[in-house]
Amino acid sequence: MPLPLLSLTTTALSMYLTIFAVELVLLYPLFAWVKWQLMVQVGMSRQERQIVFSNRTRRFDLDYLIARYGDRRLRTIDGLSRKLLHIVAGFWQLAVLNFIVKDTEVALIATFLYQIFILMLSSISYSSNKVFGLAWLMYGASSRIRDGIYGRKNLFAARCSFLSLIPLAIIDQVARQNVSDPTDLVLFSFFVFLPLTIGDALGELIGSTWGKQKLRVWGIGQINRKSLLGTLAVFLGSLVPLLLVTYGYRLSLSWYALALGISTLTTGTELVAPRGTDNFFIPVNNATLCLGFVFFFL
């Protein structure tokens, strides 16, 4: 690699890792605090809040919390704290990739390094009961109340989904051989990750708040149910943003078909993938469909 290009890549990688550091230091504690305040608002005692933020290996009674505070309230707290963090962080990363770094290869490397670091911190703090320590940072916002004693296990499994970056890197390299300008691949990041960032998040936010949780699914948690309303929210929350991207970039009609296909695929994947694994399967499936689009339409 020529030295100027190597220098440029190193600068972009450093910038990306700095962005991730800001995310870890600011967003993680912010939404942990949001969750803490939401529990205050529904009337949870300090002891109950501390138990929720603990590793829950002892004295955690999910049935008691549901009976006392209501299943819908707990679902809303879980959805707001976990998925708002999910949305903000996702937008933050997509904005950096599309408008600053503009290099999918750098983005994949930086994300892989960052997620390994996150997994290390999650492992170190997995058994900690210090409410305002490292465990607060790593598990506070995103360890669902309704996952019960499996709250941290569910989140840890979800964080292992960063391994999807390996097949994504392979797909990226194959796609690079079949496009005239590799920077065009940055546009596909919207189609791969916007459905995960918005669609998947809205599925939980809307489904948990207003949906009837009647669809039994398999996953890591004491309660594993989804709703038809949430499934519809995943589809529309994926389709509408992709249509806006397609229209905003003045793309051809075939891209509208891709938006519809990606939204349908995301919805089906989110519904059938075991809870905690959709962060792996959604981007991999979407990227595979995008690769097919590169072969047949570009």
mmCIF file of C-alpha atoms in Angstrom:
data_model
loop_
_atom_site.group_PDB
_atom_site.id
_atom_site.type_symbol
_atom_site.label_atom_id
_atom_site.label_comp_id
_atom_site.label_asym_id
_atom_site.label_seq_id
_atom_site.Cartn_x
_atom_site.Cartn_y
_atom_site.Cartn_z
ATOM 1 C CA MET A 1 0.000 0.000 0.000
ATOM 2 C CA PRO A 2 1.481 3.444 -0.949
ATOM 3 C CA LEU A 3 2.488 5.534 2.071
ATOM 4 C CA PRO A 4 0.026 8.420 1.421
ATOM 5 C CA LEU A 5 -2.853 5.932 1.196
ATOM 6 C CA LEU A 6 -1.633 4.137 4.329
ATOM 7 C CA SER A 7 -1.499 7.467 6.176
ATOM 8 C CA LEU A 8 -5.010 8.342 5.009
ATOM 9 C CA THR A 9 -6.354 4.949 6.111
ATOM 10 C CA THR A 10 -4.685 5.239 9.526
ATOM 11 C CA THR A 11 -6.176 8.706 10.007
ATOM 12 C CA ALA A 12 -9.658 7.485 9.067
ATOM 13 C CA LEU A 13 -9.316 4.472 11.376
ATOM 14 C CA SER A 14 -8.219 6.693 14.265
ATOM 15 C CA MET A 15 -11.154 9.018 13.612
ATOM 16 C CA TYR A 16 -13.591 6.101 13.632
ATOM 17 C CA LEU A 17 -12.211 4.711 16.894
ATOM 18 C CA THR A 18 -12.450 8.182 18.451
ATOM 19 C CA ILE A 19 -16.104 8.343 17.433
ATOM 20 C CA PHE A 20 -16.677 4.971 19.100
ATOM 21 C CA ALA A 21 -14.931 6.170 22.264
ATOM 22 C CA VAL A 22 -17.304 9.131 22.432
ATOM 23 C CA GLU A 23 -20.220 6.717 22.032
ATOM 24 C CA LEU A 24 -18.988 4.547 24.900
ATOM 25 C CA VAL A 25 -18.222 7.422 27.264
ATOM 26 C CA LEU A 26 -21.340 9.509 26.565
ATOM 27 C CA LEU A 27 -24.186 7.389 25.189
ATOM 28 C CA TYR A 28 -23.849 4.286 27.366
ATOM 29 C CA PRO A 29 -24.016 6.119 30.721
ATOM 30 C CA LEU A 30 -26.654 8.547 29.412
ATOM 31 C CA PHE A 31 -29.151 5.809 28.560
ATOM 32 C CA ALA A 32 -28.329 3.862 31.727
ATOM 33 C CA TRP A 33 -29.316 7.022 33.585
ATOM 34 C CA VAL A 34 -32.489 7.258 31.447
ATOM 35 C CA LYS A 35 -33.434 3.706 32.464
ATOM 36 C CA TRP A 36 -32.755 4.495 36.128
ATOM 37 C CA GLN A 37 -35.030 7.553 35.923
ATOM 38 C CA LEU A 38 -37.784 5.625 34.154
ATOM 39 C CA MET A 39 -37.776 3.110 36.999
ATOM 40 C CA VAL A 40 -37.975 5.996 39.461
ATOM 41 C CA GLN A 41 -41.014 7.348 37.587
ATOM 42 C CA VAL A 42 -42.958 4.078 37.899
ATOM 43 C CA GLY A 43 -42.248 4.004 41.653
ATOM 44 C CA MET A 44 -39.525 1.378 41.986
ATOM 45 C CA SER A 45 -37.646 1.538 45.256
ATOM 46 C CA ARG A 46 -33.903 2.098 45.241
ATOM 47 C CA GLN A 47 -33.378 -1.513 46.324
ATOM 48 C CA GLU A 48 -35.483 -2.786 43.411
ATOM 49 C CA ARG A 49 -33.554 -0.590 40.975
ATOM 50 C CA GLN A 50 -30.270 -1.896 42.335
ATOM 51 C CA ILE A 51 -31.449 -5.470 41.859
ATOM 52 C CA VAL A 52 -32.456 -4.694 38.258
ATOM 53 C CA PHE A 53 -28.969 -3.284 37.635
ATOM 54 C CA SER A 54 -27.278 -6.255 39.341
ATOM 55 C CA ASN A 55 -26.232 -9.542 37.729
ATOM 56 C CA ARG A 56 -29.570 -10.931 39.047
ATOM 57 C CA THR A 57 -28.168 -14.221 40.242
ATOM 58 C CA ARG A 58 -29.927 -13.711 43.561
ATOM 59 C CA ARG A 59 -33.177 -12.205 44.806
ATOM 60 C CA PHE A 60 -34.567 -11.375 41.386
ATOM 61 C CA ASP A 61 -38.308 -12.032 41.113
ATOM 62 C CA LEU A 62 -39.604 -11.044 37.671
ATOM 63 C CA ASP A 63 -43.162 -12.186 38.457
ATOM 64 C CA TYR A 64 -43.223 -9.837 41.455
ATOM 65 C CA LEU A 65 -42.047 -6.864 39.363
ATOM 66 C CA ILE A 66 -44.641 -7.579 36.666
ATOM 67 C CA ALA A 67 -47.435 -7.912 39.235
ATOM 68 C CA ARG A 68 -46.388 -4.728 41.040
ATOM 69 C CA TYR A 69 -45.551 -2.427 38.125
ATOM 70 C CA GLY A 70 -47.281 -4.003 35.125
ATOM 71 C CA ASP A 71 -45.893 -5.900 32.178
ATOM 72 C CA ARG A 72 -46.477 -3.050 29.722
ATOM 73 C CA ARG A 73 -44.599 -0.556 31.885
ATOM 74 C CA LEU A 74 -41.606 -2.841 32.149
ATOM 75 C CA ARG A 75 -41.688 -3.454 28.400
ATOM 76 C CA THR A 76 -41.723 0.305 27.789
ATOM 77 C CA ILE A 77 -38.752 0.884 30.105
ATOM 78 C CA ASP A 78 -36.792 -1.882 28.386
ATOM 79 C CA GLY A 79 -37.668 -0.614 24.919
ATOM 80 C CA LEU A 80 -36.895 3.045 25.548
ATOM 81 C CA SER A 81 -33.541 2.507 27.240
ATOM 82 C CA ARG A 82 -32.197 -0.268 24.996
ATOM 83 C CA LYS A 83 -33.558 0.732 21.616
ATOM 84 C CA LEU A 84 -33.111 4.495 21.864
ATOM 85 C CA LEU A 85 -29.434 3.796 22.541
ATOM 86 C CA HIS A 86 -29.518 1.401 19.577
ATOM 87 C CA ILE A 87 -31.007 4.074 17.277
ATOM 88 C CA VAL A 88 -28.750 6.943 18.343
ATOM 89 C CA ALA A 89 -25.571 4.834 18.129
ATOM 90 C CA GLY A 90 -26.623 3.398 14.751
ATOM 91 C CA PHE A 91 -27.313 6.822 13.253
ATOM 92 C CA TRP A 92 -24.077 8.136 14.707
ATOM 93 C CA GLN A 93 -22.047 5.381 13.038
ATOM 94 C CA LEU A 94 -23.849 5.587 9.682
ATOM 95 C CA ALA A 95 -23.381 9.360 9.580
ATOM 96 C CA VAL A 96 -19.649 9.031 10.202
ATOM 97 C CA LEU A 97 -19.307 6.354 7.505
ATOM 98 C CA ASN A 98 -21.359 8.117 4.839
ATOM 99 C CA PHE A 99 -20.351 11.723 5.336
ATOM 100 C CA ILE A 100 -16.864 11.684 6.915
ATOM 101 C CA VAL A 101 -14.868 8.469 6.455
ATOM 102 C CA LYS A 102 -16.568 7.123 3.297
ATOM 103 C CA ASP A 103 -14.684 3.830 3.366
ATOM 104 C CA THR A 104 -16.472 0.560 4.178
ATOM 105 C CA GLU A 105 -13.198 -1.299 4.676
ATOM 106 C CA VAL A 106 -12.044 1.137 7.359
ATOM 107 C CA ALA A 107 -15.484 1.050 8.959
ATOM 108 C CA LEU A 108 -15.458 -2.746 9.210
ATOM 109 C CA ILE A 109 -11.965 -2.836 10.734
ATOM 110 C CA ALA A 110 -12.724 -0.076 13.248
ATOM 111 C CA THR A 111 -16.053 -1.642 14.239
ATOM 112 C CA PHE A 112 -14.442 -5.059 14.711
ATOM 113 C CA LEU A 113 -11.716 -3.634 16.987
ATOM 114 C CA TYR A 114 -14.259 -1.621 18.962
ATOM 115 C CA GLN A 115 -16.616 -4.558 19.447
ATOM 116 C CA ILE A 116 -13.782 -6.767 20.710
ATOM 117 C CA PHE A 117 -13.036 -4.059 23.284
ATOM 118 C CA ILE A 118 -16.744 -3.876 24.227
ATOM 119 C CA LEU A 119 -16.873 -7.661 24.614
ATOM 120 C CA MET A 120 -13.807 -7.563 26.870
ATOM 121 C CA LEU A 121 -15.396 -4.917 29.110
ATOM 122 C CA SER A 122 -18.652 -6.898 29.127
ATOM 123 C CA SER A 123 -16.792 -10.051 30.189
ATOM 124 C CA ILE A 124 -14.909 -8.280 32.980
ATOM 125 C CA SER A 125 -18.079 -6.750 34.429
ATOM 126 C CA TYR A 126 -20.457 -9.670 33.765
ATOM 127 C CA SER A 127 -20.735 -10.765 37.412
ATOM 128 C CA SER A 128 -20.379 -7.331 38.990
ATOM 129 C CA ASN A 129 -23.096 -5.929 41.244
ATOM 130 C CA LYS A 130 -21.628 -2.441 41.532
ATOM 131 C CA VAL A 131 -24.545 -0.347 40.370
ATOM 132 C CA PHE A 132 -22.521 2.690 39.312
ATOM 133 C CA GLY A 133 -19.345 0.913 38.171
ATOM 134 C CA LEU A 134 -18.327 -0.719 34.909
ATOM 135 C CA ALA A 135 -21.400 -2.962 34.960
ATOM 136 C CA TRP A 136 -23.602 0.168 34.968
ATOM 137 C CA LEU A 137 -21.826 1.285 31.810
ATOM 138 C CA MET A 138 -21.897 -2.041 29.973
ATOM 139 C CA TYR A 139 -25.262 -3.484 31.051
ATOM 140 C CA GLY A 140 -27.292 -0.673 32.596
ATOM 141 C CA ALA A 141 -29.191 0.603 29.566
ATOM 142 C CA SER A 142 -29.532 -2.586 27.547
ATOM 143 C CA SER A 143 -30.052 -5.459 29.981
ATOM 144 C CA ARG A 144 -33.831 -5.890 29.766
ATOM 145 C CA ILE A 145 -35.860 -6.218 32.959
ATOM 146 C CA ARG A 146 -38.188 -8.725 31.298
ATOM 147 C CA ASP A 147 -35.323 -11.004 30.326
ATOM 148 C CA GLY A 148 -35.121 -11.673 34.041
ATOM 149 C CA ILE A 149 -32.163 -13.659 35.280
ATOM 150 C CA TYR A 150 -30.998 -13.980 31.657
ATOM 151 C CA GLY A 151 -30.759 -10.213 31.116
ATOM 152 C CA ARG A 152 -26.987 -10.011 30.898
ATOM 153 C CA LYS A 153 -26.748 -13.316 29.051
ATOM 154 C CA ASN A 154 -29.114 -12.011 26.347
ATOM 155 C CA LEU A 155 -27.112 -8.805 25.953
ATOM 156 C CA PHE A 156 -23.785 -10.641 25.924
ATOM 157 C CA ALA A 157 -25.065 -12.940 23.172
ATOM 158 C CA ALA A 158 -26.295 -9.918 21.214
ATOM 159 C CA ARG A 159 -22.850 -8.319 21.488
ATOM 160 C CA CYS A 160 -21.255 -11.473 20.103
ATOM 161 C CA SER A 161 -23.192 -10.678 16.932
ATOM 162 C CA PHE A 162 -20.268 -8.469 15.930
ATOM 163 C CA LEU A 163 -18.914 -11.696 14.399
ATOM 164 C CA SER A 164 -21.249 -10.847 11.511
ATOM 165 C CA LEU A 165 -18.487 -8.424 10.499
ATOM 166 C CA ILE A 166 -16.470 -11.402 9.225
ATOM 167 C CA PRO A 167 -18.969 -12.464 6.515
ATOM 168 C CA LEU A 168 -19.713 -8.763 5.901
ATOM 169 C CA ALA A 169 -16.017 -8.164 5.185
ATOM 170 C CA ILE A 170 -16.008 -11.095 2.739
ATOM 171 C CA ILE A 171 -19.134 -9.760 1.006
ATOM 172 C CA ASP A 172 -17.560 -6.292 0.879
ATOM 173 C CA GLN A 173 -14.418 -7.634 -0.804
ATOM 174 C CA VAL A 174 -16.441 -9.586 -3.381
ATOM 175 C CA ALA A 175 -18.575 -6.530 -4.111
ATOM 176 C CA ARG A 176 -15.441 -4.385 -4.589
ATOM 177 C CA GLN A 177 -14.438 -6.595 -7.509
ATOM 178 C CA ASN A 178 -17.755 -5.933 -9.240
ATOM 179 C CA VAL A 179 -18.268 -2.174 -8.921
ATOM 180 C CA SER A 180 -16.477 0.547 -10.847
ATOM 181 C CA ASP A 181 -15.991 2.762 -7.796
ATOM 182 C CA PRO A 182 -15.598 1.149 -4.317
ATOM 183 C CA THR A 183 -16.915 4.336 -2.688
ATOM 184 C CA ASP A 184 -20.303 3.393 -4.135
ATOM 185 C CA LEU A 185 -20.375 0.593 -1.552
ATOM 186 C CA VAL A 186 -20.862 3.190 1.170
ATOM 187 C CA LEU A 187 -24.393 3.710 -0.132
ATOM 188 C CA PHE A 188 -25.180 0.050 0.553
ATOM 189 C CA SER A 189 -24.483 0.632 4.261
ATOM 190 C CA PHE A 190 -27.901 2.276 4.445
ATOM 191 C CA PHE A 191 -29.576 -0.807 2.994
ATOM 192 C CA VAL A 192 -27.648 -3.165 5.261
ATOM 193 C CA PHE A 193 -27.867 -1.284 8.552
ATOM 194 C CA LEU A 194 -30.794 1.171 8.470
ATOM 195 C CA PRO A 195 -33.339 -1.682 8.830
ATOM 196 C CA LEU A 196 -31.400 -2.898 11.871
ATOM 197 C CA THR A 197 -30.993 0.609 13.276
ATOM 198 C CA ILE A 198 -34.583 1.795 12.785
ATOM 199 C CA GLY A 199 -36.794 -1.122 11.792
ATOM 200 C CA ASP A 200 -35.636 -3.565 14.451
ATOM 201 C CA ALA A 201 -35.665 -0.842 17.106
ATOM 202 C CA LEU A 202 -39.176 0.368 16.235
ATOM 203 C CA GLY A 203 -40.357 -3.231 16.293
ATOM 204 C CA GLU A 204 -39.524 -3.433 19.988
ATOM 205 C CA LEU A 205 -40.508 0.134 20.885
ATOM 206 C CA ILE A 206 -43.934 -0.006 19.228
ATOM 207 C CA GLY A 207 -44.590 -3.691 19.797
ATOM 208 C CA SER A 208 -43.661 -3.489 23.481
ATOM 209 C CA THR A 209 -45.684 -0.348 24.153
ATOM 210 C CA TRP A 210 -48.859 -1.007 22.181
ATOM 211 C CA GLY A 211 -48.668 -4.533 20.789
ATOM 212 C CA LYS A 212 -50.219 -7.689 22.177
ATOM 213 C CA GLN A 213 -47.357 -10.050 22.939
ATOM 214 C CA LYS A 214 -48.925 -13.258 21.621
ATOM 215 C CA LEU A 215 -46.261 -14.595 19.250
ATOM 216 C CA ARG A 216 -44.096 -17.041 21.172
ATOM 217 C CA VAL A 217 -40.499 -17.142 19.973
ATOM 218 C CA TRP A 218 -37.318 -18.847 21.078
ATOM 219 C CA GLY A 219 -34.537 -16.883 22.673
ATOM 220 C CA ILE A 220 -32.463 -15.983 25.713
ATOM 221 C CA GLY A 221 -34.819 -14.564 28.308
ATOM 222 C CA GLN A 222 -37.473 -15.490 30.850
ATOM 223 C CA ILE A 223 -40.149 -14.028 28.565
ATOM 224 C CA ASN A 224 -39.842 -14.617 24.819
ATOM 225 C CA ARG A 225 -42.802 -13.119 22.987
ATOM 226 C CA LYS A 226 -43.374 -10.722 20.092
ATOM 227 C CA SER A 227 -46.414 -9.006 18.600
ATOM 228 C CA LEU A 228 -47.916 -8.632 15.129
ATOM 229 C CA LEU A 229 -47.869 -4.859 15.582
ATOM 230 C CA GLY A 230 -44.151 -4.997 16.344
ATOM 231 C CA THR A 231 -43.560 -7.116 13.231
ATOM 232 C CA LEU A 232 -45.427 -4.555 11.117
ATOM 233 C CA ALA A 233 -43.349 -1.799 12.722
ATOM 234 C CA VAL A 234 -40.154 -3.623 11.694
ATOM 235 C CA PHE A 235 -41.330 -3.703 8.075
ATOM 236 C CA LEU A 236 -42.441 -0.069 7.869
ATOM 237 C CA GLY A 237 -39.514 1.116 9.983
ATOM 238 C CA SER A 238 -37.211 -0.526 7.441
ATOM 239 C CA LEU A 239 -39.069 0.389 4.250
ATOM 240 C CA VAL A 240 -39.775 4.097 4.831
ATOM 241 C CA PRO A 241 -36.155 5.123 5.620
ATOM 242 C CA LEU A 242 -34.861 3.118 2.645
ATOM 243 C CA LEU A 243 -37.410 4.745 0.327
ATOM 244 C CA LEU A 244 -36.272 8.144 1.590
ATOM 245 C CA VAL A 245 -32.635 7.240 0.897
ATOM 246 C CA THR A 246 -33.538 5.965 -2.565
ATOM 247 C CA TYR A 247 -35.474 9.130 -3.347
ATOM 248 C CA GLY A 248 -32.885 11.442 -1.788
ATOM 249 C CA TYR A 249 -30.038 9.986 -3.850
ATOM 250 C CA ARG A 250 -32.170 9.976 -7.019
ATOM 251 C CA LEU A 251 -31.599 6.273 -7.556
ATOM 252 C CA SER A 252 -33.175 4.180 -10.281
ATOM 253 C CA LEU A 253 -36.358 2.119 -10.007
ATOM 254 C CA SER A 254 -34.411 -1.062 -9.295
ATOM 255 C CA TRP A 255 -33.240 0.455 -5.984
ATOM 256 C CA TYR A 256 -36.869 0.830 -4.898
ATOM 257 C CA ALA A 257 -37.290 -2.899 -5.495
ATOM 258 C CA LEU A 258 -34.158 -3.484 -3.400
ATOM 259 C CA ALA A 259 -35.644 -1.375 -0.594
ATOM 260 C CA LEU A 260 -38.805 -3.507 -0.634
ATOM 261 C CA GLY A 261 -36.803 -6.743 -0.724
ATOM 262 C CA ILE A 262 -34.527 -5.674 2.124
ATOM 263 C CA SER A 263 -37.500 -4.612 4.260
ATOM 264 C CA THR A 264 -39.273 -7.917 3.697
ATOM 265 C CA LEU A 265 -36.107 -9.901 4.403
ATOM 266 C CA THR A 266 -35.390 -7.910 7.568
ATOM 267 C CA THR A 267 -38.920 -8.477 8.862
ATOM 268 C CA GLY A 268 -38.765 -12.218 8.267
ATOM 269 C CA THR A 269 -35.299 -12.496 9.785
ATOM 270 C CA GLU A 270 -36.256 -10.505 12.884
ATOM 271 C CA LEU A 271 -39.313 -12.708 13.390
ATOM 272 C CA VAL A 272 -37.660 -16.118 13.080
ATOM 273 C CA ALA A 273 -34.145 -15.470 14.416
ATOM 274 C CA PRO A 274 -33.749 -16.441 18.094
ATOM 275 C CA ARG A 275 -33.842 -13.397 20.350
ATOM 276 C CA GLY A 276 -30.327 -12.051 20.775
ATOM 277 C CA THR A 277 -29.138 -13.244 17.340
ATOM 278 C CA ASP A 278 -30.960 -10.873 14.965
ATOM 279 C CA ASN A 279 -28.072 -8.384 15.141
ATOM 280 C CA PHE A 280 -26.014 -11.088 13.426
ATOM 281 C CA PHE A 281 -28.492 -12.418 10.876
ATOM 282 C CA ILE A 282 -30.147 -9.168 9.729
ATOM 283 C CA PRO A 283 -27.009 -7.406 8.404
ATOM 284 C CA VAL A 284 -25.565 -10.620 6.924
ATOM 285 C CA ASN A 285 -28.817 -11.434 5.096
ATOM 286 C CA ASN A 286 -29.237 -7.842 3.931
ATOM 287 C CA ALA A 287 -25.633 -7.649 2.703
ATOM 288 C CA THR A 288 -26.068 -10.916 0.802
ATOM 289 C CA LEU A 289 -29.134 -9.523 -0.959
ATOM 290 C CA CYS A 290 -27.216 -6.323 -1.753
ATOM 291 C CA LEU A 291 -24.414 -8.420 -3.243
ATOM 292 C CA GLY A 292 -26.928 -10.104 -5.504
ATOM 293 C CA PHE A 293 -28.128 -6.638 -6.497
ATOM 294 C CA VAL A 294 -24.550 -5.676 -7.431
ATOM 295 C CA PHE A 295 -24.209 -8.741 -9.652
ATOM 296 C CA PHE A 296 -27.509 -8.361 -11.492
ATOM 297 C CA PHE A 297 -28.295 -4.635 -11.562
ATOM 298 C CA LEU A 298 -24.992 -2.709 -11.399
#
